[in-house]
Amino acid sequence: MFTDCIIMAGGSGTRLWPASNSRCPKQFLALPGGGTFFQAALERAFAVIVPEGKLIIVTGASHVPHVVKACAALPESQRRRVVVIPEPVGKNTAPAIACAVSYLAKTGTDRTQAPGASQGPVQAKRTALVLTSDHIIGPLKDFVADALAAAQLAGSGSLVVFGIPPTRPETGFGYIEAGTSITALDARAYHVTSFREKPDLATARTFLARGSFYWNSGMFAFDVDFMRSQFRQHAPETLAPYEALPPITDEQYETRDGVALLSRWPGLPEAYQTVKSISIDYAIAETCSSVAMVAARFNWTDVGSWDEYAKVLEQDGAVHNSDTAPVFTAGSSNCFVNSDIPVALCGVEDLIVVIRSGNDGGPPSVLICKKGESQQVKTIVEEIRKADRGDLL
């Protein structure tokens, strides 16, 4: 088991624009069967940390209401272990992890983080699991089994990554090259030979044929002190601004709906302004002194387009995700609708229709695309940026 867990819940998820945007990114969208991507990440986190372990959630300041709403619904025994760190500005995954690791180094693992809780002693060995909050992962028992194997590897002084066995020559993911096997675990574990950036199609086909390449899931496990040492060695400019921040005191927290927010940590906004935007892969993983990989037995879906999201949620005919926004059809087939206002379809087929009315405080926006063409949403997002309409994102 891990002593702590870190959930990264930032970003804007523009591949699922306009439902996913800077105000309500992908991790807060619905999953089949109820709940959201983020709520599923909470369940995974509490399944793999010790009973008094901390859950650190690093999220954009504008996303705090969504995070608080989800965490407020947790049982009190879990809610009191949550600490939300609002990022004043998004700077990619390395600064987010550096911030969380620095926080853990400044607090003891016995601390519940509820305002007024007493400071416990610092535990010598602390292992942390970093989870994404915008993927579909299951079944939970398989994830837990692989996470426990990762905890063992992390405790022995390795940065541990989770590799996803590829099922197709995918050009949208980074890859991990597995080397020699690590046999002393109840899991498929390997030493990592290299990390590879998103390949072209021919290279992706070669990776698939080789059989030793895995998709990079974006999840990591490590001993906290080991990770701090790797930051100091490979990316000191990313860690130093957070390590220079003052110790944590009760006065730096506020409580919203029973959820602790570290919203008054002196110097945090300046630290975020100082660091450059860089991923944990570039900053640490590719140059780390010891990297191991657990080949996932769990299923993993990135849901990187409306076509993929439609397949996840789709039922017969047109589909919508809100009981208050009905969809009416006449002479239409094979259409997917995700809207917060009523929609009528007449004589059309193979469409994806996404509508946001502006009821969330943002501007109204509509996406209409042919099924199979939703990867072009990234081009639309760039066009929106070029038009200086960032308010739509």
Short mmCIF file of C-alpha atoms in Angstrom, two decimals:
data_model
loop_
_atom_site.label_atom_id
_atom_site.label_comp_id
_atom_site.label_asym_id
_atom_site.label_seq_id
_atom_site.Cartn_x
_atom_site.Cartn_y
_atom_site.Cartn_z
CA MET A 1 0.00 0.00 0.00
CA PHE A 2 1.05 3.59 -0.55
CA THR A 3 1.39 6.09 2.26
CA ASP A 4 0.08 8.88 0.03
CA CYS A 5 -1.58 9.50 -3.30
CA ILE A 6 -1.49 12.49 -5.64
CA ILE A 7 -4.27 13.11 -8.15
CA MET A 8 -3.52 15.49 -11.00
CA ALA A 9 -6.78 17.22 -11.89
CA GLY A 10 -5.73 20.21 -13.97
CA GLY A 11 -5.85 20.89 -17.68
CA SER A 12 -8.72 21.84 -19.94
CA GLY A 13 -9.27 18.68 -22.01
CA THR A 14 -9.96 20.54 -25.24
CA ARG A 15 -10.13 17.32 -27.29
CA LEU A 16 -13.68 17.04 -25.91
CA TRP A 17 -14.56 20.69 -26.52
CA PRO A 18 -17.03 22.27 -25.94
CA ALA A 19 -18.28 20.03 -23.11
CA SER A 20 -14.74 19.93 -21.74
CA ASN A 21 -13.24 23.37 -21.26
CA SER A 22 -11.23 25.43 -18.78
CA ARG A 23 -14.29 25.81 -16.55
CA CYS A 24 -15.31 22.14 -16.56
CA PRO A 25 -12.60 19.92 -18.05
CA LYS A 26 -12.88 16.31 -19.12
CA GLN A 27 -12.26 14.82 -15.66
CA PHE A 28 -15.61 16.17 -14.46
CA LEU A 29 -17.64 14.74 -17.33
CA ALA A 30 -19.96 11.76 -16.88
CA LEU A 31 -19.01 8.10 -17.00
CA PRO A 32 -21.37 5.29 -17.95
CA GLY A 33 -23.10 3.92 -14.90
CA GLY A 34 -22.90 7.20 -13.00
CA GLY A 35 -20.23 9.41 -11.53
CA THR A 36 -17.41 11.21 -13.30
CA PHE A 37 -13.85 10.47 -14.36
CA PHE A 38 -12.65 12.34 -11.25
CA GLN A 39 -14.88 10.43 -8.86
CA ALA A 40 -13.55 7.17 -10.29
CA ALA A 41 -9.99 8.43 -9.63
CA LEU A 42 -10.95 9.12 -6.01
CA GLU A 43 -12.13 5.53 -5.66
CA ARG A 44 -8.85 4.21 -7.08
CA ALA A 45 -6.82 6.41 -4.76
CA PHE A 46 -8.50 5.29 -1.56
CA ALA A 47 -8.22 1.65 -2.66
CA VAL A 48 -4.41 1.75 -2.62
CA ILE A 49 -3.35 4.01 0.27
CA VAL A 50 -2.96 3.12 3.93
CA PRO A 51 -5.89 3.92 6.27
CA GLU A 52 -4.43 7.26 7.38
CA GLY A 53 -2.69 8.08 4.11
CA LYS A 54 -3.13 11.51 2.56
CA LEU A 55 -4.73 12.23 -0.78
CA ILE A 56 -3.30 15.36 -2.38
CA ILE A 57 -5.32 16.80 -5.26
CA VAL A 58 -3.51 19.32 -7.43
CA THR A 59 -6.02 21.18 -9.58
CA GLY A 60 -6.58 24.46 -11.34
CA ALA A 61 -8.02 27.21 -9.18
CA SER A 62 -11.06 27.41 -11.48
CA HIS A 63 -11.71 23.69 -10.98
CA VAL A 64 -11.86 23.82 -7.19
CA PRO A 65 -15.70 23.92 -7.04
CA HIS A 66 -15.91 20.66 -9.02
CA VAL A 67 -13.26 19.02 -6.82
CA VAL A 68 -14.89 20.17 -3.60
CA LYS A 69 -18.31 18.97 -4.72
CA ALA A 70 -16.95 15.48 -5.42
CA CYS A 71 -14.86 15.27 -2.26
CA ALA A 72 -17.65 16.60 -0.05
CA ALA A 73 -19.65 13.48 -0.94
CA LEU A 74 -16.92 11.17 0.39
CA PRO A 75 -17.31 9.44 3.76
CA GLU A 76 -15.90 11.56 6.56
CA SER A 77 -13.12 9.04 7.16
CA GLN A 78 -11.87 9.70 3.62
CA ARG A 79 -12.78 13.36 3.32
CA ARG A 80 -10.63 14.34 6.30
CA ARG A 81 -7.58 12.87 4.53
CA VAL A 82 -8.00 15.05 1.43
CA VAL A 83 -5.94 18.17 0.79
CA VAL A 84 -6.67 20.26 -2.30
CA ILE A 85 -3.85 22.44 -3.63
CA PRO A 86 -5.23 25.02 -6.10
CA GLU A 87 -2.77 25.85 -8.87
CA PRO A 88 -2.78 29.59 -9.65
CA VAL A 89 -1.68 28.74 -13.20
CA GLY A 90 -1.24 25.44 -15.03
CA LYS A 91 2.40 24.54 -15.69
CA ASN A 92 2.12 20.89 -16.82
CA THR A 93 2.78 17.78 -14.74
CA ALA A 94 6.33 18.27 -13.42
CA PRO A 95 5.56 21.45 -11.44
CA ALA A 96 2.33 19.91 -10.13
CA ILE A 97 4.19 16.84 -8.86
CA ALA A 98 7.07 18.95 -7.49
CA CYS A 99 4.54 21.03 -5.56
CA ALA A 100 2.83 17.96 -4.11
CA VAL A 101 6.13 16.27 -3.23
CA SER A 102 7.32 19.42 -1.47
CA TYR A 103 4.06 19.54 0.45
CA LEU A 104 4.51 15.92 1.57
CA ALA A 105 8.08 16.66 2.64
CA LYS A 106 6.83 19.52 4.82
CA THR A 107 4.08 17.50 6.52
CA GLY A 108 4.04 14.23 8.41
CA THR A 109 2.19 11.20 7.09
CA ASP A 110 0.14 10.99 10.29
CA ARG A 111 -1.46 14.37 9.68
CA THR A 112 -5.10 14.19 8.60
CA GLN A 113 -4.97 17.76 7.30
CA ALA A 114 -8.32 18.71 8.73
CA PRO A 115 -7.91 22.27 10.06
CA GLY A 116 -6.78 22.07 13.66
CA ALA A 117 -5.38 18.55 13.39
CA SER A 118 -2.17 17.92 15.29
CA GLN A 119 1.09 17.43 13.43
CA GLY A 120 2.25 13.83 13.56
CA PRO A 121 5.81 12.58 13.25
CA VAL A 122 7.38 12.34 9.82
CA GLN A 123 7.52 8.75 8.66
CA ALA A 124 10.90 7.60 7.32
CA LYS A 125 9.65 5.73 4.28
CA ARG A 126 6.90 7.33 2.23
CA THR A 127 5.70 6.07 -1.13
CA ALA A 128 3.33 8.02 -3.33
CA LEU A 129 1.19 7.09 -6.31
CA VAL A 130 0.43 9.76 -8.91
CA LEU A 131 -2.90 9.22 -10.65
CA THR A 132 -4.44 10.85 -13.67
CA SER A 133 -8.09 11.88 -13.36
CA ASP A 134 -9.27 11.72 -16.97
CA HIS A 135 -8.93 8.07 -17.96
CA ILE A 136 -11.25 5.08 -17.72
CA ILE A 137 -9.57 2.29 -15.74
CA GLY A 138 -10.94 -1.05 -14.60
CA PRO A 139 -11.63 -3.45 -13.13
CA LEU A 140 -10.61 -1.97 -9.79
CA LYS A 141 -9.22 -5.25 -8.41
CA ASP A 142 -6.75 -5.51 -11.28
CA PHE A 143 -5.67 -1.91 -10.84
CA VAL A 144 -5.13 -2.48 -7.11
CA ALA A 145 -3.04 -5.60 -7.79
CA ASP A 146 -0.78 -3.71 -10.20
CA ALA A 147 -0.57 -0.71 -7.86
CA LEU A 148 0.59 -2.95 -4.99
CA ALA A 149 3.37 -4.30 -7.21
CA ALA A 150 4.32 -0.73 -8.09
CA ALA A 151 4.44 0.15 -4.38
CA GLN A 152 6.99 -2.61 -3.79
CA LEU A 153 9.18 -1.38 -6.64
CA ALA A 154 8.87 2.24 -5.52
CA GLY A 155 9.89 1.29 -1.98
CA SER A 156 13.10 -0.24 -3.34
CA GLY A 157 14.17 3.04 -4.91
CA SER A 158 12.77 3.19 -8.44
CA LEU A 159 10.50 5.51 -10.32
CA VAL A 160 7.70 3.21 -11.44
CA VAL A 161 5.54 3.75 -14.52
CA PHE A 162 2.49 1.85 -15.71
CA GLY A 163 2.70 0.57 -19.28
CA ILE A 164 -0.43 -0.24 -21.25
CA PRO A 165 -0.13 -3.18 -23.67
CA PRO A 166 -0.86 -1.61 -27.07
CA THR A 167 -3.74 -2.92 -29.15
CA ARG A 168 -3.12 -0.86 -32.29
CA PRO A 169 -0.38 1.29 -33.89
CA GLU A 170 -1.39 4.44 -31.99
CA THR A 171 0.30 7.74 -32.90
CA GLY A 172 -1.34 9.80 -30.16
CA PHE A 173 0.44 8.25 -27.16
CA GLY A 174 3.99 8.22 -25.87
CA TYR A 175 5.63 4.79 -25.55
CA ILE A 176 7.73 2.97 -22.97
CA GLU A 177 10.33 0.43 -24.10
CA ALA A 178 10.54 -2.50 -21.68
CA GLY A 179 13.85 -4.21 -21.02
CA THR A 180 14.73 -7.14 -18.78
CA SER A 181 12.06 -8.68 -16.60
CA ILE A 182 11.77 -8.16 -12.83
CA THR A 183 10.63 -11.55 -11.59
CA ALA A 184 10.21 -11.17 -7.82
CA LEU A 185 6.69 -9.73 -8.03
CA ASP A 186 3.15 -10.94 -8.66
CA ALA A 187 3.00 -8.76 -11.78
CA ARG A 188 4.60 -8.33 -15.16
CA ALA A 189 7.38 -5.89 -14.30
CA TYR A 190 10.37 -4.75 -16.31
CA HIS A 191 13.32 -2.42 -16.21
CA VAL A 192 12.70 0.50 -18.58
CA THR A 193 15.07 0.85 -21.51
CA SER A 194 13.74 4.11 -22.93
CA PHE A 195 10.82 6.48 -23.34
CA ARG A 196 9.69 7.33 -26.86
CA GLU A 197 7.68 10.35 -27.96
CA LYS A 198 4.49 10.09 -29.99
CA PRO A 199 5.60 8.26 -33.16
CA ASP A 200 4.55 8.47 -36.77
CA LEU A 201 2.39 5.64 -38.07
CA ALA A 202 5.26 3.57 -39.50
CA THR A 203 7.16 3.76 -36.21
CA ALA A 204 4.01 2.92 -34.23
CA ARG A 205 3.56 -0.19 -36.37
CA THR A 206 7.17 -1.18 -35.66
CA PHE A 207 6.62 -0.69 -31.92
CA LEU A 208 3.52 -2.88 -32.04
CA ALA A 209 5.32 -5.63 -33.94
CA ARG A 210 8.30 -5.60 -31.57
CA GLY A 211 6.13 -6.49 -28.58
CA SER A 212 8.38 -4.73 -26.05
CA PHE A 213 6.75 -1.31 -26.32
CA TYR A 214 3.87 -0.11 -24.16
CA TRP A 215 1.71 3.00 -24.10
CA ASN A 216 2.66 5.46 -21.39
CA SER A 217 -0.35 5.76 -19.04
CA GLY A 218 0.89 8.95 -17.36
CA MET A 219 0.72 7.39 -13.87
CA PHE A 220 3.79 7.10 -11.61
CA ALA A 221 4.84 5.66 -8.27
CA PHE A 222 7.90 6.58 -6.21
CA ASP A 223 9.47 6.96 -2.82
CA VAL A 224 9.01 10.62 -1.91
CA ASP A 225 12.63 11.20 -0.90
CA PHE A 226 13.86 9.41 -4.01
CA MET A 227 11.72 11.65 -6.20
CA ARG A 228 13.02 14.76 -4.46
CA SER A 229 16.58 13.59 -5.13
CA GLN A 230 15.76 13.07 -8.81
CA PHE A 231 14.29 16.56 -9.07
CA ARG A 232 17.41 18.00 -7.42
CA GLN A 233 19.60 16.13 -9.88
CA HIS A 234 17.66 16.56 -13.13
CA ALA A 235 15.27 19.49 -12.66
CA PRO A 236 16.40 21.57 -9.67
CA GLU A 237 14.83 24.71 -11.12
CA THR A 238 11.43 23.02 -10.95
CA LEU A 239 11.66 21.81 -7.35
CA ALA A 240 13.55 24.68 -5.71
CA PRO A 241 10.74 27.30 -5.71
CA TYR A 242 8.43 24.88 -3.84
CA GLU A 243 11.05 23.67 -1.40
CA ALA A 244 11.75 27.31 -0.53
CA LEU A 245 8.15 27.84 0.59
CA PRO A 246 7.52 28.13 4.35
CA PRO A 247 6.34 25.27 6.55
CA ILE A 248 2.66 24.35 6.55
CA THR A 249 0.48 25.77 9.33
CA ASP A 250 -3.23 25.39 10.09
CA GLU A 251 -3.83 29.03 9.20
CA GLN A 252 -2.91 28.33 5.59
CA TYR A 253 -5.96 26.08 5.07
CA GLU A 254 -9.55 26.96 4.48
CA THR A 255 -12.42 24.49 4.66
CA ARG A 256 -15.19 24.25 2.09
CA ASP A 257 -17.96 21.72 2.66
CA GLY A 258 -15.66 19.78 4.95
CA VAL A 259 -12.81 19.69 2.40
CA ALA A 260 -9.41 21.19 3.28
CA LEU A 261 -7.91 23.61 0.74
CA LEU A 262 -4.32 24.77 1.04
CA SER A 263 -5.31 28.15 -0.37
CA ARG A 264 -3.05 30.42 1.71
CA TRP A 265 0.41 28.89 1.32
CA PRO A 266 2.63 32.01 1.24
CA GLY A 267 4.68 32.28 -1.94
CA LEU A 268 2.83 29.57 -3.90
CA PRO A 269 1.60 31.91 -6.68
CA GLU A 270 5.13 33.27 -7.11
CA ALA A 271 6.56 29.75 -7.21
CA TYR A 272 4.20 28.80 -10.02
CA GLN A 273 5.07 31.93 -11.95
CA THR A 274 8.77 31.11 -11.60
CA VAL A 275 8.82 27.53 -12.90
CA LYS A 276 8.64 26.65 -16.58
CA SER A 277 5.93 24.44 -18.04
CA ILE A 278 7.34 20.94 -18.47
CA SER A 279 6.04 17.38 -18.26
CA ILE A 280 7.28 14.89 -15.68
CA ASP A 281 8.45 12.70 -18.57
CA TYR A 282 10.83 15.35 -19.89
CA ALA A 283 11.87 16.66 -16.49
CA ILE A 284 12.49 13.38 -14.66
CA ALA A 285 11.42 10.08 -16.21
CA GLU A 286 13.64 10.15 -19.30
CA THR A 287 16.77 10.85 -17.24
CA CYS A 288 15.93 9.12 -13.96
CA SER A 289 18.63 6.86 -12.51
CA SER A 290 16.26 3.91 -11.96
CA VAL A 291 12.96 3.36 -13.78
CA ALA A 292 10.77 0.27 -13.65
CA MET A 293 7.50 -0.50 -15.44
CA VAL A 294 4.48 -2.53 -14.42
CA ALA A 295 2.65 -3.85 -17.49
CA ALA A 296 -1.01 -3.18 -16.76
CA ARG A 297 -3.44 -6.01 -16.27
CA PHE A 298 -6.23 -3.43 -15.91
CA ASN A 299 -8.07 -1.95 -18.88
CA TRP A 300 -7.19 1.65 -19.75
CA THR A 301 -8.99 4.04 -22.09
CA ASP A 302 -7.78 7.56 -22.77
CA VAL A 303 -11.06 8.81 -24.33
CA GLY A 304 -9.20 11.30 -26.47
CA SER A 305 -11.96 12.21 -28.91
CA TRP A 306 -15.72 12.56 -29.22
CA ASP A 307 -15.82 9.37 -31.27
CA GLU A 308 -14.23 7.46 -28.38
CA TYR A 309 -16.41 9.16 -25.76
CA ALA A 310 -19.53 8.39 -27.82
CA LYS A 311 -18.59 4.71 -27.91
CA VAL A 312 -18.24 4.74 -24.13
CA LEU A 313 -21.64 6.33 -23.53
CA GLU A 314 -23.59 5.34 -26.59
CA GLN A 315 -26.79 3.37 -26.61
CA ASP A 316 -29.23 2.72 -29.46
CA GLY A 317 -30.09 5.87 -31.37
CA ALA A 318 -29.35 9.39 -30.18
CA VAL A 319 -27.85 9.70 -26.72
CA HIS A 320 -27.84 12.47 -24.19
CA ASN A 321 -26.45 12.72 -20.66
CA SER A 322 -29.06 14.86 -18.94
CA ASP A 323 -32.64 13.99 -18.05
CA THR A 324 -33.49 17.67 -18.44
CA ALA A 325 -32.23 17.90 -22.02
CA PRO A 326 -34.26 15.49 -24.15
CA VAL A 327 -33.36 14.52 -27.70
CA PHE A 328 -36.12 14.21 -30.33
CA THR A 329 -35.50 12.50 -33.65
CA ALA A 330 -37.32 12.05 -36.95
CA GLY A 331 -35.80 10.06 -39.77
CA SER A 332 -32.37 10.16 -38.11
CA SER A 333 -29.98 7.38 -37.12
CA ASN A 334 -26.61 6.67 -35.55
CA CYS A 335 -26.26 10.12 -34.00
CA PHE A 336 -24.70 11.00 -30.65
CA VAL A 337 -25.94 14.06 -28.76
CA ASN A 338 -24.44 15.60 -25.63
CA SER A 339 -26.37 18.73 -24.75
CA ASP A 340 -27.67 20.71 -21.78
CA ILE A 341 -30.67 21.98 -23.79
CA PRO A 342 -33.28 20.06 -25.83
CA VAL A 343 -32.19 18.98 -29.31
CA ALA A 344 -34.20 17.81 -32.34
CA LEU A 345 -32.67 15.88 -35.25
CA CYS A 346 -34.43 15.55 -38.61
CA GLY A 347 -33.23 13.45 -41.52
CA VAL A 348 -29.60 13.22 -40.46
CA GLU A 349 -27.25 10.36 -39.65
CA ASP A 350 -23.76 9.66 -38.32
CA LEU A 351 -23.48 12.97 -36.47
CA ILE A 352 -21.92 14.03 -33.19
CA VAL A 353 -23.72 17.05 -31.74
CA VAL A 354 -22.41 18.78 -28.59
CA ILE A 355 -24.12 21.88 -27.22
CA ARG A 356 -23.39 24.04 -24.19
CA SER A 357 -25.98 26.75 -23.61
CA GLY A 358 -23.86 28.96 -21.39
CA ASN A 359 -25.75 28.07 -18.23
CA ASP A 360 -22.40 27.32 -16.56
CA GLY A 361 -21.35 30.95 -16.90
CA GLY A 362 -19.35 30.46 -20.08
CA PRO A 363 -20.27 31.51 -23.61
CA PRO A 364 -22.71 29.34 -25.61
CA SER A 365 -20.98 26.93 -28.00
CA VAL A 366 -21.95 24.18 -30.42
CA LEU A 367 -19.98 21.40 -32.09
CA ILE A 368 -21.40 19.44 -35.03
CA CYS A 369 -19.20 16.87 -36.72
CA LYS A 370 -19.48 13.69 -38.70
CA LYS A 371 -18.70 10.50 -36.81
CA GLY A 372 -15.15 9.44 -37.54
CA GLU A 373 -13.98 13.05 -37.91
CA SER A 374 -13.83 14.20 -34.30
CA GLN A 375 -10.01 14.29 -34.26
CA GLN A 376 -10.44 17.53 -36.19
CA VAL A 377 -11.68 19.17 -32.98
CA LYS A 378 -8.02 19.90 -32.17
CA THR A 379 -7.84 21.93 -35.40
CA ILE A 380 -10.99 23.81 -34.41
CA VAL A 381 -9.48 24.59 -31.01
CA GLU A 382 -6.39 26.04 -32.71
CA GLU A 383 -8.62 28.13 -34.97
CA ILE A 384 -10.45 29.44 -31.91
CA ARG A 385 -7.11 30.43 -30.34
CA LYS A 386 -5.97 32.14 -33.54
CA ALA A 387 -9.23 34.08 -33.56
CA ASP A 388 -8.39 35.34 -30.06
CA ARG A 389 -11.50 33.69 -28.63
CA GLY A 390 -9.87 31.93 -25.71
CA ASP A 391 -13.03 32.68 -23.75
CA LEU A 392 -14.65 29.80 -25.67
CA LEU A 393 -12.06 27.38 -24.32
#
